Structure formats: structure tokens, C-alpha cells
């Protein structure tokens, strides 16, 4: 998926600029260990304490860097997404392509796809306000980014002008997220990249 930056923590977490160089490095190491853990095992229903045990960090130390399980999951996803962000495409006539390329990359890391699905599910529950805000803002940023690409393609005469860029963006995100959930549940039956390529061909594009 296209990368979008999230908002700074506002729930008592420990932003990197307050930790100092040594603390920031340790925090980054914890995130890297958590990314590797999730990539291998998935998220499951792990608590902050059990996550700390799995990556060899005491619960007290983990709470020093992350105030809650939700904050840790969000920061793990941000770090993973930032490290795997694809190069921006110069071809505005293909607004689905970045999603398709990322989905293909995700085939090797189903545990981190599960992490994203966990975040979006948690965001629907009132007891996860931090996750809800993160997912809401991420969707807003994604819609704006994709809509801008569609609009640019329309201005260049590459994409049909009778489409709403915002609606196209919402459709692409819905298709990508929904297909990846289906793939998690039935990987042999669902090819996310192929299905998104079909959506790409369905969008009216002018020669």
C-alpha cells in the first residue's frame, strides 16, 4: 500500500526526541525485533507483557518506550511501512499499480498484513482511541494521495474525466484491503495482485 505518515503520539508515549540518542536507538531496536516477530508469527492476541517476553525485553522497559500495546502496534506498522515504501510512480494513468506492487511484496510477510488487519479491526472499537485516530488519519492521507494521482492523470488526459478522484481512491483502498483480508483467510484461492490488476484495467483510461 502507499505509505502515509501518521500523527505523533499524544497518549503519554515516549517520543524519540525525549529519549536521547541512546534511548532512540534502543527504541528502534525494539521496533525491529517486533517487526521480525510479527512477520514470523503474526499478531494474535498478544499483550504488551507477552510481546516483551517474546522479543527479550522486560515489561517495565517496554513500557518506558511504549505506553500501551496499541502504541507499540502502531509504531511497528509505521516503521515497517516506512522501510518498504515503493518508489513513487511517474505513471499517473495507473493509480492502482502502487497498491498492486505492495500487495505482491506482502505475500512474503503475511504476519505484517495481519498486523494491518488487526489495527483496522481495533479501530472500530471504542476502547482503542489511539488506533482509531491512526487508522482514520491514514485513510484520509491515502485517499488524498491517490486522488491527487488520479486528478493529475485526468489533467494529462490519461484518465477519464467523468470519474471522481476521491471515489476512485476510496474504491482502490477498499479493494486492496478487502482482498488482502481474503488472502489471509484463503491464500490459495485469492491472488491480490491479479485482482487489483483487473481493477486497474477496468478504470477508463484514454489513449
PDB file of C-alpha atoms in Angstrom:
ATOM      1  CA  UNK A   1       0.000   0.000   0.000  1.00  0.00           C
ATOM      2  CA  UNK A   2       1.002   3.591  -0.486  1.00  0.00           C
ATOM      3  CA  UNK A   3       2.787   4.963   2.568  1.00  0.00           C
ATOM      4  CA  UNK A   4       1.214   7.694   4.639  1.00  0.00           C
ATOM      5  CA  UNK A   5       2.784   9.162   7.752  1.00  0.00           C
ATOM      6  CA  UNK A   6       0.843   9.054  10.993  1.00  0.00           C
ATOM      7  CA  UNK A   7       0.405  11.623  13.742  1.00  0.00           C
ATOM      8  CA  UNK A   8       2.765  11.979  16.678  1.00  0.00           C
ATOM      9  CA  UNK A   9       1.913  10.107  19.850  1.00  0.00           C
ATOM     10  CA  UNK A  10      -0.279  12.065  22.265  1.00  0.00           C
ATOM     11  CA  UNK A  11      -1.133   9.459  24.913  1.00  0.00           C
ATOM     12  CA  UNK A  12       1.862   9.643  27.181  1.00  0.00           C
ATOM     13  CA  UNK A  13       4.255   7.713  24.973  1.00  0.00           C
ATOM     14  CA  UNK A  14       7.951   8.464  24.733  1.00  0.00           C
ATOM     15  CA  UNK A  15       8.675  10.380  21.501  1.00  0.00           C
ATOM     16  CA  UNK A  16      12.173   9.816  20.192  1.00  0.00           C
ATOM     17  CA  UNK A  17      13.282  13.404  20.775  1.00  0.00           C
ATOM     18  CA  UNK A  18      12.696  12.934  24.539  1.00  0.00           C
ATOM     19  CA  UNK A  19      14.697   9.730  24.783  1.00  0.00           C
ATOM     20  CA  UNK A  20      18.111  10.932  23.715  1.00  0.00           C
ATOM     21  CA  UNK A  21      20.317   9.183  21.172  1.00  0.00           C
ATOM     22  CA  UNK A  22      20.800   6.002  23.225  1.00  0.00           C
ATOM     23  CA  UNK A  23      17.110   5.716  24.074  1.00  0.00           C
ATOM     24  CA  UNK A  24      16.065   6.358  20.479  1.00  0.00           C
ATOM     25  CA  UNK A  25      18.431   3.624  19.300  1.00  0.00           C
ATOM     26  CA  UNK A  26      17.035   1.165  21.835  1.00  0.00           C
ATOM     27  CA  UNK A  27      13.502   2.039  20.782  1.00  0.00           C
ATOM     28  CA  UNK A  28      14.407   1.400  17.141  1.00  0.00           C
ATOM     29  CA  UNK A  29      15.917  -1.969  18.093  1.00  0.00           C
ATOM     30  CA  UNK A  30      12.702  -2.935  19.876  1.00  0.00           C
ATOM     31  CA  UNK A  31      10.670  -1.990  16.811  1.00  0.00           C
ATOM     32  CA  UNK A  32      12.925  -4.050  14.555  1.00  0.00           C
ATOM     33  CA  UNK A  33      12.572  -7.063  16.861  1.00  0.00           C
ATOM     34  CA  UNK A  34       8.793  -6.650  16.941  1.00  0.00           C
ATOM     35  CA  UNK A  35       8.625  -6.388  13.132  1.00  0.00           C
ATOM     36  CA  UNK A  36      10.598  -9.628  12.823  1.00  0.00           C
ATOM     37  CA  UNK A  37       8.348 -11.309  15.400  1.00  0.00           C
ATOM     38  CA  UNK A  38       5.118 -10.250  13.704  1.00  0.00           C
ATOM     39  CA  UNK A  39       6.443 -11.183  10.276  1.00  0.00           C
ATOM     40  CA  UNK A  40       7.168 -14.691  11.548  1.00  0.00           C
ATOM     41  CA  UNK A  41       4.253 -15.332  13.914  1.00  0.00           C
ATOM     42  CA  UNK A  42       1.578 -12.739  13.258  1.00  0.00           C
ATOM     43  CA  UNK A  43      -0.020 -10.570  15.919  1.00  0.00           C
ATOM     44  CA  UNK A  44      -2.534 -12.895  17.588  1.00  0.00           C
ATOM     45  CA  UNK A  45      -3.903 -11.503  20.868  1.00  0.00           C
ATOM     46  CA  UNK A  46      -0.518 -10.646  22.346  1.00  0.00           C
ATOM     47  CA  UNK A  47      -0.411  -8.318  25.331  1.00  0.00           C
ATOM     48  CA  UNK A  48       2.371  -5.804  25.871  1.00  0.00           C
ATOM     49  CA  UNK A  49       3.848  -8.111  28.504  1.00  0.00           C
ATOM     50  CA  UNK A  50       3.844 -11.195  26.258  1.00  0.00           C
ATOM     51  CA  UNK A  51       5.296  -9.178  23.395  1.00  0.00           C
ATOM     52  CA  UNK A  52       8.120  -8.078  25.647  1.00  0.00           C
ATOM     53  CA  UNK A  53       8.800 -11.672  26.661  1.00  0.00           C
ATOM     54  CA  UNK A  54       8.846 -12.782  23.026  1.00  0.00           C
ATOM     55  CA  UNK A  55      11.439 -10.199  21.990  1.00  0.00           C
ATOM     56  CA  UNK A  56      13.500 -10.390  25.173  1.00  0.00           C
ATOM     57  CA  UNK A  57      12.534  -7.048  26.716  1.00  0.00           C
ATOM     58  CA  UNK A  58      11.167  -6.651  30.239  1.00  0.00           C
ATOM     59  CA  UNK A  59       7.640  -5.324  30.634  1.00  0.00           C
ATOM     60  CA  UNK A  60       8.971  -2.305  32.556  1.00  0.00           C
ATOM     61  CA  UNK A  61      11.486  -1.476  29.844  1.00  0.00           C
ATOM     62  CA  UNK A  62       8.877  -1.877  27.131  1.00  0.00           C
ATOM     63  CA  UNK A  63       6.514   0.482  28.957  1.00  0.00           C
ATOM     64  CA  UNK A  64       9.306   3.035  29.076  1.00  0.00           C
ATOM     65  CA  UNK A  65       9.268   3.264  25.284  1.00  0.00           C
ATOM     66  CA  UNK A  66       5.619   2.437  24.530  1.00  0.00           C
ATOM     67  CA  UNK A  67       2.783   3.332  26.866  1.00  0.00           C
ATOM     68  CA  UNK A  68       0.389   0.683  25.528  1.00  0.00           C
ATOM     69  CA  UNK A  69       0.020  -2.308  23.240  1.00  0.00           C
ATOM     70  CA  UNK A  70      -1.833  -0.100  20.763  1.00  0.00           C
ATOM     71  CA  UNK A  71       1.035   2.370  20.593  1.00  0.00           C
ATOM     72  CA  UNK A  72       3.558  -0.413  20.003  1.00  0.00           C
ATOM     73  CA  UNK A  73       1.475  -1.992  17.227  1.00  0.00           C
ATOM     74  CA  UNK A  74       1.034   1.372  15.522  1.00  0.00           C
ATOM     75  CA  UNK A  75       4.724   2.206  15.702  1.00  0.00           C
ATOM     76  CA  UNK A  76       5.689  -1.248  14.433  1.00  0.00           C
ATOM     77  CA  UNK A  77       3.420  -0.774  11.441  1.00  0.00           C
ATOM     78  CA  UNK A  78       4.724   2.741  10.783  1.00  0.00           C
ATOM     79  CA  UNK A  79       8.319   1.538  10.910  1.00  0.00           C
ATOM     80  CA  UNK A  80       7.593  -1.419   8.632  1.00  0.00           C
ATOM     81  CA  UNK A  81       5.670   0.676   6.121  1.00  0.00           C
ATOM     82  CA  UNK A  82       8.336   3.376   6.024  1.00  0.00           C
ATOM     83  CA  UNK A  83      11.032   0.790   5.344  1.00  0.00           C
ATOM     84  CA  UNK A  84       9.118  -0.861   2.495  1.00  0.00           C
ATOM     85  CA  UNK A  85       7.578   2.172   0.782  1.00  0.00           C
ATOM     86  CA  UNK A  86       7.776   1.799  -3.019  1.00  0.00           C
ATOM     87  CA  UNK A  87       9.334   4.446  -5.217  1.00  0.00           C
ATOM     88  CA  UNK A  88       6.731   6.972  -6.397  1.00  0.00           C
ATOM     89  CA  UNK A  89       5.388   6.078  -9.822  1.00  0.00           C
ATOM     90  CA  UNK A  90       5.564   8.623 -12.627  1.00  0.00           C
ATOM     91  CA  UNK A  91       2.733   6.895 -14.496  1.00  0.00           C
ATOM     92  CA  UNK A  92      -0.427   8.672 -13.322  1.00  0.00           C
ATOM     93  CA  UNK A  93      -2.576   6.658 -15.737  1.00  0.00           C
ATOM     94  CA  UNK A  94      -2.245   3.613 -13.460  1.00  0.00           C
ATOM     95  CA  UNK A  95      -3.425   4.689  -9.954  1.00  0.00           C
ATOM     96  CA  UNK A  96      -3.803   1.054  -8.780  1.00  0.00           C
ATOM     97  CA  UNK A  97      -0.253  -0.004  -9.579  1.00  0.00           C
ATOM     98  CA  UNK A  98       1.429   1.030  -6.298  1.00  0.00           C
ATOM     99  CA  UNK A  99      -1.185  -0.918  -4.328  1.00  0.00           C
ATOM    100  CA  UNK A 100      -0.690  -3.981  -6.521  1.00  0.00           C
ATOM    101  CA  UNK A 101       3.101  -3.869  -6.199  1.00  0.00           C
ATOM    102  CA  UNK A 102       2.899  -3.562  -2.411  1.00  0.00           C
ATOM    103  CA  UNK A 103       0.393  -6.412  -2.220  1.00  0.00           C
ATOM    104  CA  UNK A 104       2.800  -8.596  -4.165  1.00  0.00           C
ATOM    105  CA  UNK A 105       5.576  -7.711  -1.721  1.00  0.00           C
ATOM    106  CA  UNK A 106       3.275  -8.550   1.199  1.00  0.00           C
ATOM    107  CA  UNK A 107       2.913 -12.144   0.036  1.00  0.00           C
ATOM    108  CA  UNK A 108       6.197 -12.897   1.813  1.00  0.00           C
ATOM    109  CA  UNK A 109       5.135 -11.298   5.123  1.00  0.00           C
ATOM    110  CA  UNK A 110       1.564 -12.382   5.966  1.00  0.00           C
ATOM    111  CA  UNK A 111       2.160 -11.661   9.651  1.00  0.00           C
ATOM    112  CA  UNK A 112       2.549  -7.949   8.940  1.00  0.00           C
ATOM    113  CA  UNK A 113      -0.531  -7.969   6.727  1.00  0.00           C
ATOM    114  CA  UNK A 114      -2.305  -9.467   9.732  1.00  0.00           C
ATOM    115  CA  UNK A 115      -0.946  -6.606  11.852  1.00  0.00           C
ATOM    116  CA  UNK A 116      -2.589  -4.104   9.497  1.00  0.00           C
ATOM    117  CA  UNK A 117      -5.856  -6.055   9.610  1.00  0.00           C
ATOM    118  CA  UNK A 118      -5.656  -6.071  13.416  1.00  0.00           C
ATOM    119  CA  UNK A 119      -5.200  -2.305  13.512  1.00  0.00           C
ATOM    120  CA  UNK A 120      -8.182  -1.654  11.251  1.00  0.00           C
ATOM    121  CA  UNK A 121     -10.348  -4.035  13.289  1.00  0.00           C
ATOM    122  CA  UNK A 122      -9.279  -2.454  16.586  1.00  0.00           C
ATOM    123  CA  UNK A 123     -10.057   0.988  15.142  1.00  0.00           C
ATOM    124  CA  UNK A 124     -13.758   0.076  15.056  1.00  0.00           C
ATOM    125  CA  UNK A 125     -13.825  -0.387  18.827  1.00  0.00           C
ATOM    126  CA  UNK A 126     -14.198   2.486  21.273  1.00  0.00           C
ATOM    127  CA  UNK A 127     -11.559   1.142  23.647  1.00  0.00           C
ATOM    128  CA  UNK A 128      -8.835   1.771  21.049  1.00  0.00           C
ATOM    129  CA  UNK A 129      -8.944   5.572  20.508  1.00  0.00           C
ATOM    130  CA  UNK A 130      -5.264   5.847  19.574  1.00  0.00           C
ATOM    131  CA  UNK A 131      -5.587   3.148  16.917  1.00  0.00           C
ATOM    132  CA  UNK A 132      -8.848   4.659  15.685  1.00  0.00           C
ATOM    133  CA  UNK A 133      -7.182   8.024  15.163  1.00  0.00           C
ATOM    134  CA  UNK A 134      -4.169   6.452  13.446  1.00  0.00           C
ATOM    135  CA  UNK A 135      -6.281   4.431  11.014  1.00  0.00           C
ATOM    136  CA  UNK A 136      -8.657   7.323  10.319  1.00  0.00           C
ATOM    137  CA  UNK A 137      -5.797   9.694   9.508  1.00  0.00           C
ATOM    138  CA  UNK A 138      -4.034   7.038   7.458  1.00  0.00           C
ATOM    139  CA  UNK A 139      -7.132   6.500   5.325  1.00  0.00           C
ATOM    140  CA  UNK A 140      -7.505  10.251   4.866  1.00  0.00           C
ATOM    141  CA  UNK A 141      -3.894  10.584   3.759  1.00  0.00           C
ATOM    142  CA  UNK A 142      -4.174   7.597   1.414  1.00  0.00           C
ATOM    143  CA  UNK A 143      -7.358   8.916  -0.179  1.00  0.00           C
ATOM    144  CA  UNK A 144      -5.794  12.328  -0.679  1.00  0.00           C
ATOM    145  CA  UNK A 145      -2.599  10.865  -2.173  1.00  0.00           C
ATOM    146  CA  UNK A 146      -4.368   8.528  -4.588  1.00  0.00           C
ATOM    147  CA  UNK A 147      -6.966  11.144  -5.523  1.00  0.00           C
ATOM    148  CA  UNK A 148      -4.155  13.564  -6.379  1.00  0.00           C
ATOM    149  CA  UNK A 149      -2.621  10.944  -8.693  1.00  0.00           C
ATOM    150  CA  UNK A 150      -5.973  10.353 -10.398  1.00  0.00           C
ATOM    151  CA  UNK A 151      -6.550  14.094 -10.769  1.00  0.00           C
ATOM    152  CA  UNK A 152      -3.103  14.526 -12.317  1.00  0.00           C
ATOM    153  CA  UNK A 153      -3.849  11.697 -14.730  1.00  0.00           C
ATOM    154  CA  UNK A 154      -7.108  13.399 -15.682  1.00  0.00           C
ATOM    155  CA  UNK A 155      -5.349  16.698 -16.320  1.00  0.00           C
ATOM    156  CA  UNK A 156      -2.880  14.887 -18.561  1.00  0.00           C
ATOM    157  CA  UNK A 157      -5.735  13.292 -20.491  1.00  0.00           C
ATOM    158  CA  UNK A 158      -4.749   9.793 -19.335  1.00  0.00           C
ATOM    159  CA  UNK A 159      -7.698   9.074 -17.033  1.00  0.00           C
ATOM    160  CA  UNK A 160     -11.363   9.634 -17.840  1.00  0.00           C
ATOM    161  CA  UNK A 161     -12.564  12.994 -16.515  1.00  0.00           C
ATOM    162  CA  UNK A 162     -16.026  11.734 -15.569  1.00  0.00           C
ATOM    163  CA  UNK A 163     -14.621   9.908 -12.515  1.00  0.00           C
ATOM    164  CA  UNK A 164     -14.475  11.401  -9.042  1.00  0.00           C
ATOM    165  CA  UNK A 165     -10.833  11.167  -7.872  1.00  0.00           C
ATOM    166  CA  UNK A 166     -11.987  10.796  -4.269  1.00  0.00           C
ATOM    167  CA  UNK A 167     -14.354   7.945  -5.161  1.00  0.00           C
ATOM    168  CA  UNK A 168     -11.666   6.184  -7.211  1.00  0.00           C
ATOM    169  CA  UNK A 169      -9.274   6.486  -4.266  1.00  0.00           C
ATOM    170  CA  UNK A 170     -11.827   5.036  -1.841  1.00  0.00           C
ATOM    171  CA  UNK A 171     -12.548   2.149  -4.215  1.00  0.00           C
ATOM    172  CA  UNK A 172      -8.865   1.289  -4.673  1.00  0.00           C
ATOM    173  CA  UNK A 173      -8.243   1.273  -0.911  1.00  0.00           C
ATOM    174  CA  UNK A 174     -11.352  -0.831  -0.252  1.00  0.00           C
ATOM    175  CA  UNK A 175     -10.362  -3.329  -2.930  1.00  0.00           C
ATOM    176  CA  UNK A 176      -6.779  -3.634  -1.693  1.00  0.00           C
ATOM    177  CA  UNK A 177      -7.687  -4.015   1.973  1.00  0.00           C
ATOM    178  CA  UNK A 178     -10.573  -6.393   1.331  1.00  0.00           C
ATOM    179  CA  UNK A 179      -8.552  -8.586  -0.991  1.00  0.00           C
ATOM    180  CA  UNK A 180      -5.713  -8.855   1.489  1.00  0.00           C
ATOM    181  CA  UNK A 181      -8.097  -9.982   4.238  1.00  0.00           C
ATOM    182  CA  UNK A 182      -9.474 -12.628   1.879  1.00  0.00           C
ATOM    183  CA  UNK A 183      -5.912 -13.673   1.064  1.00  0.00           C
ATOM    184  CA  UNK A 184      -5.043 -14.037   4.752  1.00  0.00           C
ATOM    185  CA  UNK A 185      -8.015 -16.372   5.209  1.00  0.00           C
ATOM    186  CA  UNK A 186      -7.621 -18.326   1.959  1.00  0.00           C
ATOM    187  CA  UNK A 187      -4.227 -17.665   0.332  1.00  0.00           C
ATOM    188  CA  UNK A 188      -4.566 -20.434  -2.243  1.00  0.00           C
ATOM    189  CA  UNK A 189      -7.816 -19.030  -3.603  1.00  0.00           C
ATOM    190  CA  UNK A 190      -7.069 -15.297  -3.744  1.00  0.00           C
ATOM    191  CA  UNK A 191      -4.398 -13.560  -5.829  1.00  0.00           C
ATOM    192  CA  UNK A 192      -4.402  -9.949  -4.622  1.00  0.00           C
ATOM    193  CA  UNK A 193      -2.089  -8.588  -7.309  1.00  0.00           C
ATOM    194  CA  UNK A 194      -4.025 -10.233 -10.130  1.00  0.00           C
ATOM    195  CA  UNK A 195      -7.362  -8.959  -8.833  1.00  0.00           C
ATOM    196  CA  UNK A 196      -6.020  -5.429  -8.447  1.00  0.00           C
ATOM    197  CA  UNK A 197      -4.636  -5.608 -11.975  1.00  0.00           C
ATOM    198  CA  UNK A 198      -8.175  -6.383 -13.113  1.00  0.00           C
ATOM    199  CA  UNK A 199      -9.433  -3.286 -11.304  1.00  0.00           C
ATOM    200  CA  UNK A 200      -6.677  -1.278 -12.972  1.00  0.00           C
ATOM    201  CA  UNK A 201      -7.861  -2.421 -16.411  1.00  0.00           C
ATOM    202  CA  UNK A 202     -11.476  -1.573 -15.547  1.00  0.00           C
ATOM    203  CA  UNK A 203     -10.712   2.082 -14.910  1.00  0.00           C
ATOM    204  CA  UNK A 204     -11.415   4.081 -18.088  1.00  0.00           C
ATOM    205  CA  UNK A 205      -8.075   5.306 -19.426  1.00  0.00           C
ATOM    206  CA  UNK A 206      -7.685   7.429 -22.524  1.00  0.00           C
ATOM    207  CA  UNK A 207      -5.047   6.502 -25.081  1.00  0.00           C
TER     208      UNK A 207
END
